[in-house]
Short mmCIF file of C-alpha atoms and ligand atoms in Angstrom, two decimals:
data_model
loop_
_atom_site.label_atom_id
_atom_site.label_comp_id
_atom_site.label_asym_id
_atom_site.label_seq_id
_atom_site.Cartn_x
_atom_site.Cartn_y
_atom_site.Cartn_z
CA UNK A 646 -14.79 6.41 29.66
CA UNK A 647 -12.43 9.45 29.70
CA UNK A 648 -13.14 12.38 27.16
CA UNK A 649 -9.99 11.20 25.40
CA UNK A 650 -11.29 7.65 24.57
CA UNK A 651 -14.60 8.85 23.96
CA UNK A 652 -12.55 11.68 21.35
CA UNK A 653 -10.67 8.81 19.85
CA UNK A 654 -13.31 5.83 19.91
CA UNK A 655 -15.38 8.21 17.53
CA UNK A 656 -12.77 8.39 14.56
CA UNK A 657 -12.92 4.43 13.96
CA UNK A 658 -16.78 3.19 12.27
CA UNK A 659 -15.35 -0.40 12.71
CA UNK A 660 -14.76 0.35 17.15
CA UNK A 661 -18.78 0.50 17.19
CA UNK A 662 -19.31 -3.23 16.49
CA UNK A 663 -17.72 -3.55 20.28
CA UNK A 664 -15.31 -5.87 18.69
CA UNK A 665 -12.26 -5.74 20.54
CA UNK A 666 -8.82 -5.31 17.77
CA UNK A 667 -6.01 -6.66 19.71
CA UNK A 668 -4.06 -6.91 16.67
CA UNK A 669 -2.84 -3.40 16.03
CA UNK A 670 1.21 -4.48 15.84
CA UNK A 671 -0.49 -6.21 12.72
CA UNK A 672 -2.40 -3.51 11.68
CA UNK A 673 -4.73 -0.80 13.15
CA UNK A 674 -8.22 0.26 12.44
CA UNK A 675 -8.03 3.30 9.74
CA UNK A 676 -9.77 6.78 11.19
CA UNK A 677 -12.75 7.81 9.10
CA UNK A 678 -10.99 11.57 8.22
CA UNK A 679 -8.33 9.22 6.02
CA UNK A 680 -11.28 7.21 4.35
CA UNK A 681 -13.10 10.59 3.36
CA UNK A 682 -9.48 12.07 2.45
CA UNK A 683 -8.97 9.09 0.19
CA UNK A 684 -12.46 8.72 -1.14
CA UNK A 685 -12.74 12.74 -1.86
CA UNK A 686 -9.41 12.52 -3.97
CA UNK A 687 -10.54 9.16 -6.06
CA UNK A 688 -13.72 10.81 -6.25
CA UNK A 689 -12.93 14.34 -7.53
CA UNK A 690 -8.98 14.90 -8.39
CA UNK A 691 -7.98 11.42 -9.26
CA UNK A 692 -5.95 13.26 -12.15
CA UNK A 693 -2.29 12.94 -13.13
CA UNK A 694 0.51 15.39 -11.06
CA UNK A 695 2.00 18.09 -12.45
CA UNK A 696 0.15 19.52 -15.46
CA UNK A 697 -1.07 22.96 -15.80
CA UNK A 698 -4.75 21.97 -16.08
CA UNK A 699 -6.65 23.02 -12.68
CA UNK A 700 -7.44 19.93 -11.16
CA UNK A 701 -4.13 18.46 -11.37
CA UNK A 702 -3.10 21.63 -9.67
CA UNK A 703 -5.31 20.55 -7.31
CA UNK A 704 -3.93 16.88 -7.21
CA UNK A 705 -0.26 18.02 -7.56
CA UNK A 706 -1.01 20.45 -3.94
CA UNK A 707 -2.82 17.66 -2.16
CA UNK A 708 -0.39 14.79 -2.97
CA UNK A 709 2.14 17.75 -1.63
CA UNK A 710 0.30 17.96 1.56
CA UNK A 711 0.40 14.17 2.05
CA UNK A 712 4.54 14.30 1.95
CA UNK A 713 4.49 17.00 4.05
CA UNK A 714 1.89 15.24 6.79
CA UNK A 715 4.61 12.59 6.36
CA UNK A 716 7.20 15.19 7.27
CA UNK A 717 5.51 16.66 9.90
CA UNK A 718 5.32 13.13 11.66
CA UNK A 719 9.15 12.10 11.13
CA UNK A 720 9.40 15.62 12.46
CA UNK A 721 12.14 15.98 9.31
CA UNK A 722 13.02 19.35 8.15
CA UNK A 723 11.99 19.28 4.40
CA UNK A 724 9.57 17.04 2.97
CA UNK A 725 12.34 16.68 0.05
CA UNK A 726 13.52 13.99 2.61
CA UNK A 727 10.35 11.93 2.79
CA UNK A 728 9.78 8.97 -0.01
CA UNK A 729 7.00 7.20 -0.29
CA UNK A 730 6.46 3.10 -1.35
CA UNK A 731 3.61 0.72 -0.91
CA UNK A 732 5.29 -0.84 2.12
CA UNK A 733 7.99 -0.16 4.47
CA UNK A 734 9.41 -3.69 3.44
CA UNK A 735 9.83 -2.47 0.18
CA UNK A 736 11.09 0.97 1.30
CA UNK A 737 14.17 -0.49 2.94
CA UNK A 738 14.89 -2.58 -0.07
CA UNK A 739 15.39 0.51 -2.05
CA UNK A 740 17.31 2.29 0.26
CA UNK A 741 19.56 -1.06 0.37
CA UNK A 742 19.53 -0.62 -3.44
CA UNK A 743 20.46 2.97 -3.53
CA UNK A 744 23.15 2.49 -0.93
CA UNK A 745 24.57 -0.19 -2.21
CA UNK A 746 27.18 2.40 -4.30
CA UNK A 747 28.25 3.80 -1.43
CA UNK A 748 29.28 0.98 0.89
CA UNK A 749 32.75 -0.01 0.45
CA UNK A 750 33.84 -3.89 -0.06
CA UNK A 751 35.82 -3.70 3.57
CA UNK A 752 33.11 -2.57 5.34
CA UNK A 753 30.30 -3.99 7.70
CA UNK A 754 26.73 -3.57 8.96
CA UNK A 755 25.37 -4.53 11.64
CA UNK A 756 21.57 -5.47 12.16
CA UNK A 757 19.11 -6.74 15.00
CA UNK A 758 17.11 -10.32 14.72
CA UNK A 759 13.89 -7.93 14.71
CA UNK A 760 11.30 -7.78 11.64
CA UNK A 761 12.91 -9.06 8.40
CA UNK A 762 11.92 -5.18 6.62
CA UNK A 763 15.20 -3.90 8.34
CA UNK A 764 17.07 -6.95 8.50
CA UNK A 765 16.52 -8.81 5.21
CA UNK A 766 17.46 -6.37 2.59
CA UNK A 767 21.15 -5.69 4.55
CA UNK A 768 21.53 -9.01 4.51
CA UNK A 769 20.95 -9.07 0.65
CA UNK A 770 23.45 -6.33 0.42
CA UNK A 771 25.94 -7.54 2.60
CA UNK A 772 25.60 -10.49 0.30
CA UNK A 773 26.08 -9.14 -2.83
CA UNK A 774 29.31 -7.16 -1.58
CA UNK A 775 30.36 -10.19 -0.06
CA UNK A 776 31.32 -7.67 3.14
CA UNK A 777 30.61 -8.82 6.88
CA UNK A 778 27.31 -9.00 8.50
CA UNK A 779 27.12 -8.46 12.37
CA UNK A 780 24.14 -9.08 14.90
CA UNK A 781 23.33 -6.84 17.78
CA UNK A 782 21.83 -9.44 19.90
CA UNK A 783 19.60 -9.21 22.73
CA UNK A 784 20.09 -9.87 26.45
CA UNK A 785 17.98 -11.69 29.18
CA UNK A 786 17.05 -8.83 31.61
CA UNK A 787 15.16 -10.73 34.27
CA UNK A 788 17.24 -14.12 35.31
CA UNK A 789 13.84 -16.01 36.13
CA UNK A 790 12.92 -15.91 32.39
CA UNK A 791 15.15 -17.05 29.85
CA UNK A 792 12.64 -15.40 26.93
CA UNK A 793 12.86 -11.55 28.86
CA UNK A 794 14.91 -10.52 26.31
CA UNK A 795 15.63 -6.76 25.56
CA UNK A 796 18.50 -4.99 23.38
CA UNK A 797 20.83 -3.27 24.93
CA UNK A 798 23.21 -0.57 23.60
CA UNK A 799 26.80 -2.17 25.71
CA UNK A 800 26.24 -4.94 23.38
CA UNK A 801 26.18 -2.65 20.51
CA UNK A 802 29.49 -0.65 21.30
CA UNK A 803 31.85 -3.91 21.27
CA UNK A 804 30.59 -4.59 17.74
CA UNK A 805 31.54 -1.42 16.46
CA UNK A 806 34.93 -0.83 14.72
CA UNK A 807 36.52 1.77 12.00
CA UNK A 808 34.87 -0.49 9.31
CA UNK A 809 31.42 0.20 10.39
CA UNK A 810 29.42 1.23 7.34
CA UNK A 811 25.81 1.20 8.55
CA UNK A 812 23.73 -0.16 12.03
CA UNK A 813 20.26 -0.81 11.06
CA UNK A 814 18.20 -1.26 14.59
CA UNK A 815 14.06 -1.52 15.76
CA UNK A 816 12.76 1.34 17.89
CA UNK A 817 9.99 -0.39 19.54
CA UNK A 818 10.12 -4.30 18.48
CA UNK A 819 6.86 -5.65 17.05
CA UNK A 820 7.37 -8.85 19.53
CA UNK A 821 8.70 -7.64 22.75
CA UNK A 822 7.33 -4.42 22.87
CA UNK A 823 10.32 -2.60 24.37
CA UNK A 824 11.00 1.45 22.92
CA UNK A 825 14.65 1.02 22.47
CA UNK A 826 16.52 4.59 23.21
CA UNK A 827 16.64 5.37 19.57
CA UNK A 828 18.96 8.97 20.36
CA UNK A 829 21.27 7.38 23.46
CA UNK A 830 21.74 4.18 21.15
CA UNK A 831 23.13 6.57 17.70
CA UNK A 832 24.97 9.08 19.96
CA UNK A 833 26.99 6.32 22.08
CA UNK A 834 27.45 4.51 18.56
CA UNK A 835 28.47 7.42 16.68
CA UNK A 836 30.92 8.31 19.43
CA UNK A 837 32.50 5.09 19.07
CA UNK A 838 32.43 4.95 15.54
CA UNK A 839 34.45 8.45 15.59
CA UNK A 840 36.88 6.67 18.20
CA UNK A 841 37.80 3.70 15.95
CA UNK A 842 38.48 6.26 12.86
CA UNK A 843 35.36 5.18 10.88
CA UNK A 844 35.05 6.95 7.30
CA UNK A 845 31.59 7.02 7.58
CA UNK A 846 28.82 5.22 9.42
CA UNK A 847 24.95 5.72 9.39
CA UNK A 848 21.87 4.56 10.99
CA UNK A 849 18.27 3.03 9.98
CA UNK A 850 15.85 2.81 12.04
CA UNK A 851 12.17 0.54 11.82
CA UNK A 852 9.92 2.69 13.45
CA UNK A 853 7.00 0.55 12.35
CA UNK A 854 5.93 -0.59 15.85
CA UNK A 855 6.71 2.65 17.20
CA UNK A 856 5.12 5.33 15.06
CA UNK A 857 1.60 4.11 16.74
CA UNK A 858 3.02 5.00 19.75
CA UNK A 859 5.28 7.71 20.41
CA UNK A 860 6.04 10.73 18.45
CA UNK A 861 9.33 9.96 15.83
CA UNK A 862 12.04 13.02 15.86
CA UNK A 863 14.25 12.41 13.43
CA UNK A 864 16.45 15.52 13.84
CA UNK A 865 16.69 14.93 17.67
CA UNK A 866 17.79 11.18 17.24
CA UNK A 867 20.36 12.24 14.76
CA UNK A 868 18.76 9.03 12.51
CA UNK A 869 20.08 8.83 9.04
CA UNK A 870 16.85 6.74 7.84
CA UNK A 871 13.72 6.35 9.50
CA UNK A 872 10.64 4.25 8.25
CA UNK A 873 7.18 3.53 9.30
CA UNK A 874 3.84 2.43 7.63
CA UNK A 875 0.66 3.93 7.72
CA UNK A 876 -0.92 1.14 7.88
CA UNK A 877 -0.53 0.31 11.42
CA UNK A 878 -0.78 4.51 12.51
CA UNK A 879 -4.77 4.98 11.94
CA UNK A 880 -4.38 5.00 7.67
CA UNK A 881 -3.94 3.66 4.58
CA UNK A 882 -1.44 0.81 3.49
CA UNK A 883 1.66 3.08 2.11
CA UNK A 884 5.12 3.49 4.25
CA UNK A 885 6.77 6.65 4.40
CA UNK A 886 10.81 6.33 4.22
CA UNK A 887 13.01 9.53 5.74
CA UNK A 888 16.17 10.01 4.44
CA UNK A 889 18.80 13.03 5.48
CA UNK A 890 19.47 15.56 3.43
CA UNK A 891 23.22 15.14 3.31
CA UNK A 892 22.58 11.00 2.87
CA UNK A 893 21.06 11.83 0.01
CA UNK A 894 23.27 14.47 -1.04
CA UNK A 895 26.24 11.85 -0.86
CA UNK A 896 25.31 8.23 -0.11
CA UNK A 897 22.34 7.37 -2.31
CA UNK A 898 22.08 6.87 -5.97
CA UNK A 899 19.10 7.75 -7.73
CA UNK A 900 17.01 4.36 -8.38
CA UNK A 901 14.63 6.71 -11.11
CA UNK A 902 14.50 6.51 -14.59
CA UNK A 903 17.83 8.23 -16.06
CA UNK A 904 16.16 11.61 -17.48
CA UNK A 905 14.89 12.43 -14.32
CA UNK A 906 17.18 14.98 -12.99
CA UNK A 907 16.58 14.42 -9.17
CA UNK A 908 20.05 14.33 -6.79
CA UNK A 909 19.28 16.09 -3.64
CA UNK A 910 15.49 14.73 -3.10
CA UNK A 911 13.76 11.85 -1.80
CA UNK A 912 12.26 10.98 -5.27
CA UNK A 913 15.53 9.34 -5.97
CA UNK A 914 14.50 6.61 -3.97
CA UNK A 915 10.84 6.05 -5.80
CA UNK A 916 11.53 3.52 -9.04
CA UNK A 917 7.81 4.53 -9.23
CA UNK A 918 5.35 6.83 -8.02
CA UNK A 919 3.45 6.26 -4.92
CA UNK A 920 -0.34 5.75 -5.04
CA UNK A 921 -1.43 9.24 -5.14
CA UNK A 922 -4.55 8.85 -2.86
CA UNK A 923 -3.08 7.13 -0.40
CA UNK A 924 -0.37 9.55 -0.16
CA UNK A 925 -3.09 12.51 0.29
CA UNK A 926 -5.20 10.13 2.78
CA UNK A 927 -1.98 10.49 5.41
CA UNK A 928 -3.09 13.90 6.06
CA UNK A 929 -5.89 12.81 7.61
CA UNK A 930 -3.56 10.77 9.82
CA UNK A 931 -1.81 14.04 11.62
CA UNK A 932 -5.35 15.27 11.74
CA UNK A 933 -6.90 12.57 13.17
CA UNK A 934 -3.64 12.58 16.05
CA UNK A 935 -4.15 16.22 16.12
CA UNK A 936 -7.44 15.52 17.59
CA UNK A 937 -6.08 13.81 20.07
CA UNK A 938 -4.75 16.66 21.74
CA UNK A 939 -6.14 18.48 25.21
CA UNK A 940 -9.08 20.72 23.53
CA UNK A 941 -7.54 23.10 21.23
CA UNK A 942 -3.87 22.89 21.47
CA UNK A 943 -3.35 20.48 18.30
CA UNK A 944 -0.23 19.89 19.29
CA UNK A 945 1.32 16.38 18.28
CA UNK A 946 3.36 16.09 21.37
CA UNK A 947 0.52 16.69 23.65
CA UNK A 948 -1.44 14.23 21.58
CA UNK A 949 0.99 11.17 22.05
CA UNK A 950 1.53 12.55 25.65
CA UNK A 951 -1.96 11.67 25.69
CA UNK A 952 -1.79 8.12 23.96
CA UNK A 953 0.95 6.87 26.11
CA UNK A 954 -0.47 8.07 29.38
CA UNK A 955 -3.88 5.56 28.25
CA UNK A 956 -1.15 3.02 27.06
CA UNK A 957 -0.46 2.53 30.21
CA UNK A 958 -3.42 2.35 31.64
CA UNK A 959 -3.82 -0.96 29.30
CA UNK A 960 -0.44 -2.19 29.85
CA UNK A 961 -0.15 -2.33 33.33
CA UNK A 962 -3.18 -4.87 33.97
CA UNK A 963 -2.34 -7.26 31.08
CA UNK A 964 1.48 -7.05 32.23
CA UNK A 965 0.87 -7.77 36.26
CA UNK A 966 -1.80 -10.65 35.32
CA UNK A 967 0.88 -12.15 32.87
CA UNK A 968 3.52 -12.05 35.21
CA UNK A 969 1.19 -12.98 38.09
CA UNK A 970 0.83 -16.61 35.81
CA UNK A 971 4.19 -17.66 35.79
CA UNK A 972 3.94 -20.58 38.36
CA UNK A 973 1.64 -22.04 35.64
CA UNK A 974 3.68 -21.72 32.63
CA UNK A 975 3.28 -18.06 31.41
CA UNK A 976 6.69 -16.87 30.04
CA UNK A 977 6.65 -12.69 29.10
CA UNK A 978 8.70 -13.22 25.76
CA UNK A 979 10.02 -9.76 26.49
CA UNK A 980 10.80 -7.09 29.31
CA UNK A 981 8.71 -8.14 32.33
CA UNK A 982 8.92 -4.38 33.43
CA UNK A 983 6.14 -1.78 32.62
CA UNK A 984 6.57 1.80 32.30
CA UNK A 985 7.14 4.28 29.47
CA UNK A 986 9.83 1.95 27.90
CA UNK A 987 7.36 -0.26 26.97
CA UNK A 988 3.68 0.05 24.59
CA UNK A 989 1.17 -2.46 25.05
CA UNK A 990 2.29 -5.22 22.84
CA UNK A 991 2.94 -8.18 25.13
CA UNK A 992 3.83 -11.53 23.62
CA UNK A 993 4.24 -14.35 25.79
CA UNK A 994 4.23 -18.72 25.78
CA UNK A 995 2.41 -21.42 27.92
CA UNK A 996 5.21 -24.12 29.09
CA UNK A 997 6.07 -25.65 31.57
CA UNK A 998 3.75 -29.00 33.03
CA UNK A 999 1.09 -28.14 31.52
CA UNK A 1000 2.24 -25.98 28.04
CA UNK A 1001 -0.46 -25.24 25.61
CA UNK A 1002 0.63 -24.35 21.88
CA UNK A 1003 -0.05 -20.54 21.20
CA UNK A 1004 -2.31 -21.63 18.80
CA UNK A 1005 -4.77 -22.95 20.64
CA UNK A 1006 -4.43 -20.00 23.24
CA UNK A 1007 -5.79 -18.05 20.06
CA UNK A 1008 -7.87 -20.65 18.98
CA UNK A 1009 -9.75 -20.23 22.46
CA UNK A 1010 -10.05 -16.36 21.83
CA UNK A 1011 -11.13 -17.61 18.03
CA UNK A 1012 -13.64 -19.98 19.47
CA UNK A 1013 -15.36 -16.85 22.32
CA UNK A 1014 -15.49 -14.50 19.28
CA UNK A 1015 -15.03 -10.86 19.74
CA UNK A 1016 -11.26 -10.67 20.30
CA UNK A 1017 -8.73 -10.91 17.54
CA UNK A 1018 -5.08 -11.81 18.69
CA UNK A 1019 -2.47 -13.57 16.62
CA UNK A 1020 0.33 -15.86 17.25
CA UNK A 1021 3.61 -16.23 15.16
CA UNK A 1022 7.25 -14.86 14.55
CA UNK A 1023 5.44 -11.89 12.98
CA UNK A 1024 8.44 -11.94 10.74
CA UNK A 1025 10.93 -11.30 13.53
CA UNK A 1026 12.16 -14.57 12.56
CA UNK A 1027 15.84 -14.92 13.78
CA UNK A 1028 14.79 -13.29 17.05
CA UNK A 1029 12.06 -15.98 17.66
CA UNK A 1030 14.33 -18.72 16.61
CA UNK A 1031 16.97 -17.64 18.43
CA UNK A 1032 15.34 -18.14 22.12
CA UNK A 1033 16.82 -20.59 23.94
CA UNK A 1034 15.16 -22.81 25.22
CA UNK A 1035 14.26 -22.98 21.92
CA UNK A 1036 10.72 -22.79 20.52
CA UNK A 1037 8.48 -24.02 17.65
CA UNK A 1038 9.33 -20.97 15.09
CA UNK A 1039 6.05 -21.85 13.69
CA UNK A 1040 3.98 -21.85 16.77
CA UNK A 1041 5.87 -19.45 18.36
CA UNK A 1042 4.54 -16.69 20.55
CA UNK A 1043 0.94 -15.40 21.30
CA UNK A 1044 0.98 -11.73 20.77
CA UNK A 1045 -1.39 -8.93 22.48
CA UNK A 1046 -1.17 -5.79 20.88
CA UNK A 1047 -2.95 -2.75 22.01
CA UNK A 1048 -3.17 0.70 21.11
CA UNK A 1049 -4.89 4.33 22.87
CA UNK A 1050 -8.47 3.27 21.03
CA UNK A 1051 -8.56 -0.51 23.32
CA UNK A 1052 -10.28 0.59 26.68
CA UNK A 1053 -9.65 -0.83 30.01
CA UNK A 1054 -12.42 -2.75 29.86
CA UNK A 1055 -11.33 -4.66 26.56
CA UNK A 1056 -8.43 -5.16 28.82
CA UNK A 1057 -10.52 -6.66 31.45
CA UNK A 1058 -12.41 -9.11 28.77
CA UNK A 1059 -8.99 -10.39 27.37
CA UNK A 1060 -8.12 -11.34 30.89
CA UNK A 1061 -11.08 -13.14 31.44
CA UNK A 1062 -10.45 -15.09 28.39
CA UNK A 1063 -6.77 -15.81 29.44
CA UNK A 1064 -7.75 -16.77 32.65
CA UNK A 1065 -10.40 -19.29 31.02
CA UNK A 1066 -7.27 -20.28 29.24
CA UNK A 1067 -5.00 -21.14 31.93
CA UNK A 1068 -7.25 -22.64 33.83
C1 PLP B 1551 8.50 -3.72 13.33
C2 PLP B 1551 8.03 -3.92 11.93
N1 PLP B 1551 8.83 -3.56 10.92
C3 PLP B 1551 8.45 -3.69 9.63
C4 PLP B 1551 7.25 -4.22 9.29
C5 PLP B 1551 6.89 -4.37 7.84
O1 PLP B 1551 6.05 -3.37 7.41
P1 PLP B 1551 5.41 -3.48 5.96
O2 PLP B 1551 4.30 -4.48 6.05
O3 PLP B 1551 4.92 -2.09 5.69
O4 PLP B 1551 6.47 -3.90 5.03
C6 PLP B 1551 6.36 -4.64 10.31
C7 PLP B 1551 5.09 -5.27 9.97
O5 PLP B 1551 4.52 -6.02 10.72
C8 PLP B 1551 6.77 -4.47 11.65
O6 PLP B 1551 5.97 -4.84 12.67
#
């Protein structure tokens, strides 16, 4: 194994057992440097912020340092932008909540059939304003495979009109895999939007499936709102929410008690505080990535550099022996091409002659022991029930989701398996 496998392998006590976590879209393993971050503030400063008294001024600086780790991976330029909640489910429902003041009754919004965290609670709020709802829909991108479905930004631009209020979009989907162009996507969109005379259009982006990935930038996307939980990058189960100074400034109402005199800063957006240990684990996080780096730089770009060059090391495999199975059935729900638009989640169905249920292609992997890989709609429900032909929603797809701690020889085992499978 490479030095930077070896590097990485060694933050994660639960990689040891040689168990093989295939289910990172679901969640990842969390790096020891967050445990001991969390344990060491529970253990020793699990006081109450902002008093004068020395260990809250110890508490009050380290909960600090978590928003700004936060920061540092959004890449925002003030961690007064960065709000914290226990999920990034719920994080979206308060920014739908603190919107909702600011979106007129003739305007629209436009979402994606992806995960229900950036889908349900504009649907709620299109709903309670009684104002239209559009769907960016997907396209089939290879004509052999009716499931090869990607989204793509020319069926975007047609929806877009001077009534466009807010487009709320994946950057990598949790099913197909695919890292949509997050900055070509808002800067053709916003160009439109300025075309058609819009008064004022904005942009949220699930980053949830990305953030394990590749590096966020919200100032270079030009993103409004950005979300991601830390659950699923190497930590602890919070979600960090960015919002833009000047959305705050003049879209968002405060959703915190009435005394509190916060307008300009993410805090607006927390009904309640965060869980203050979690929030200082995160730093281990952007150490733990930081680690990743060649020896010595630190830097966070050379670290995911790093993680999507061994991404694709475990992609490629998995992808070519997938596609290499459709005369017996396999069907890539999702691009069938590889490359840096893609990270290794790969979801896919058995039909055909011979189908077999994607529950019993996990139930195999169950049965073998030492793999875990899910099936489901992994809550991008409209998406999975929108496949034609259609598909059991419950049943679904099988998903495969791998991250820079799987080696290549994990890869090979899960092909094995498959190939026991398929038989
Ligand atoms: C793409 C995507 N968005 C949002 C979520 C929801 O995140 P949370 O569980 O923090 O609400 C998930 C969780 O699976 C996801 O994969």
């Amino acid at each position: 194994m490479t030095s930077f496998i070896n590097t990485a392998r060694s933050h994660f006590p639960s990689l040891e057992s040689g168990y093989i976590f295939a289910d990172n879209a679901g969640g990842s393993q969390c790096a020891r440097d967050v445990v001991d971050k969390l344990s060491d503030y529970l253990l020793r400063t699990n006081v109450q912020l902002g008093a004068d008294y020395s260990v809250s001024v110890t508490s009050t600086r380290r909960v600090a340092e978590g928003v700004q780790a936060a920061a540092t991976l959004f890449n925002a330029g003030s961690p007064d932008e960065v709000a914290f909640a226990s999920s990034s489910t719920m994080n979206m429902e308060n920014l739908a909540r603190a919107l909702e003041g600011d979106v007129l009754s003739d305007e629209e919004i436009i979402v994606t059939g992806e995960h229900e965290a950036n889908v349900g609670p504009w649907k709620k709020l299109a709903h309670r304003k009684s104002i239209q709802l559009k769907y960016w829909r997907p396209r089939i991108s290879s004509p052999n495979n009716p499931y090869s479905i990607v989204l793509d930004v020319e069926d975007l631009l047609p929806l877009i009109t001077s009534k466009t209020r807010l487009v709320a979009f994946t950057a990598c989907s949790n099913i197909l895999g695919s890292i949509v162009p997050v900055k070509d996507v808002i800067k053709a969109t916003r160009a439109k939007a300025t075309k058609e005379g819009v008064r004022k259009i904005e942009f949220s982006v699930d980053c949830v499936a990305y953030a394990p990935h590749r590096r966020i930038d919200v100032q270079d996307w030009d993103v409004d709102y950005a979300v991601f939980s830390f659950y699923k990058v190497y930590g602890p189960h919070i979600s960090a929410l960015y919002a833009r100074a000047a959305s705050l400034h003049s879209s968002l109402s405060p959703l915190t008690h009435h005394f509190l005199r916060v307008v300009d800063v993410s805090y607006k957006l927390n009904p309640g505080g965060p869980g203050y240990e979690t929030v200082y684990a995160v730093t281990g996080v952007l150490d733990y990535l930081r680690a990743l780096a060649p020896t010595g730089t630190d830097d966070l770009d050379a670290a995911f550099a790093a993680i999507a060059a061994h991404e694709q090391a475990l992609l490629d495999p998995l992808l070519a022996y997938l596609r290499q199975r459709e005369p017996r059935g396999v069907r890539i729900v999702g691009s069938e091409e590889g490359g840096l638009a893609r990270a290794p989640t790969l979801s896919f169905v058995v039909v055909g002659e011979r189908p077999i249920k994607s529950k019993d292609v996990v139930k195999a992997f169950d049965d073998k022991g030492g793999v875990g890989i899910r099936y489901g709609h992994f809550y991008a429900h409209t998406l999975v029930d929108e496949l034609e032909p259609k598909l059991d929603i419950d049943d679904a797809v099988v998903r495969i989701s791998l991250v820079h701690y799987n080696t290549v020889e994990e890869v090979t085992r899960i092909i094995e398996i498959l190939d026991e499978v398929l038989a």
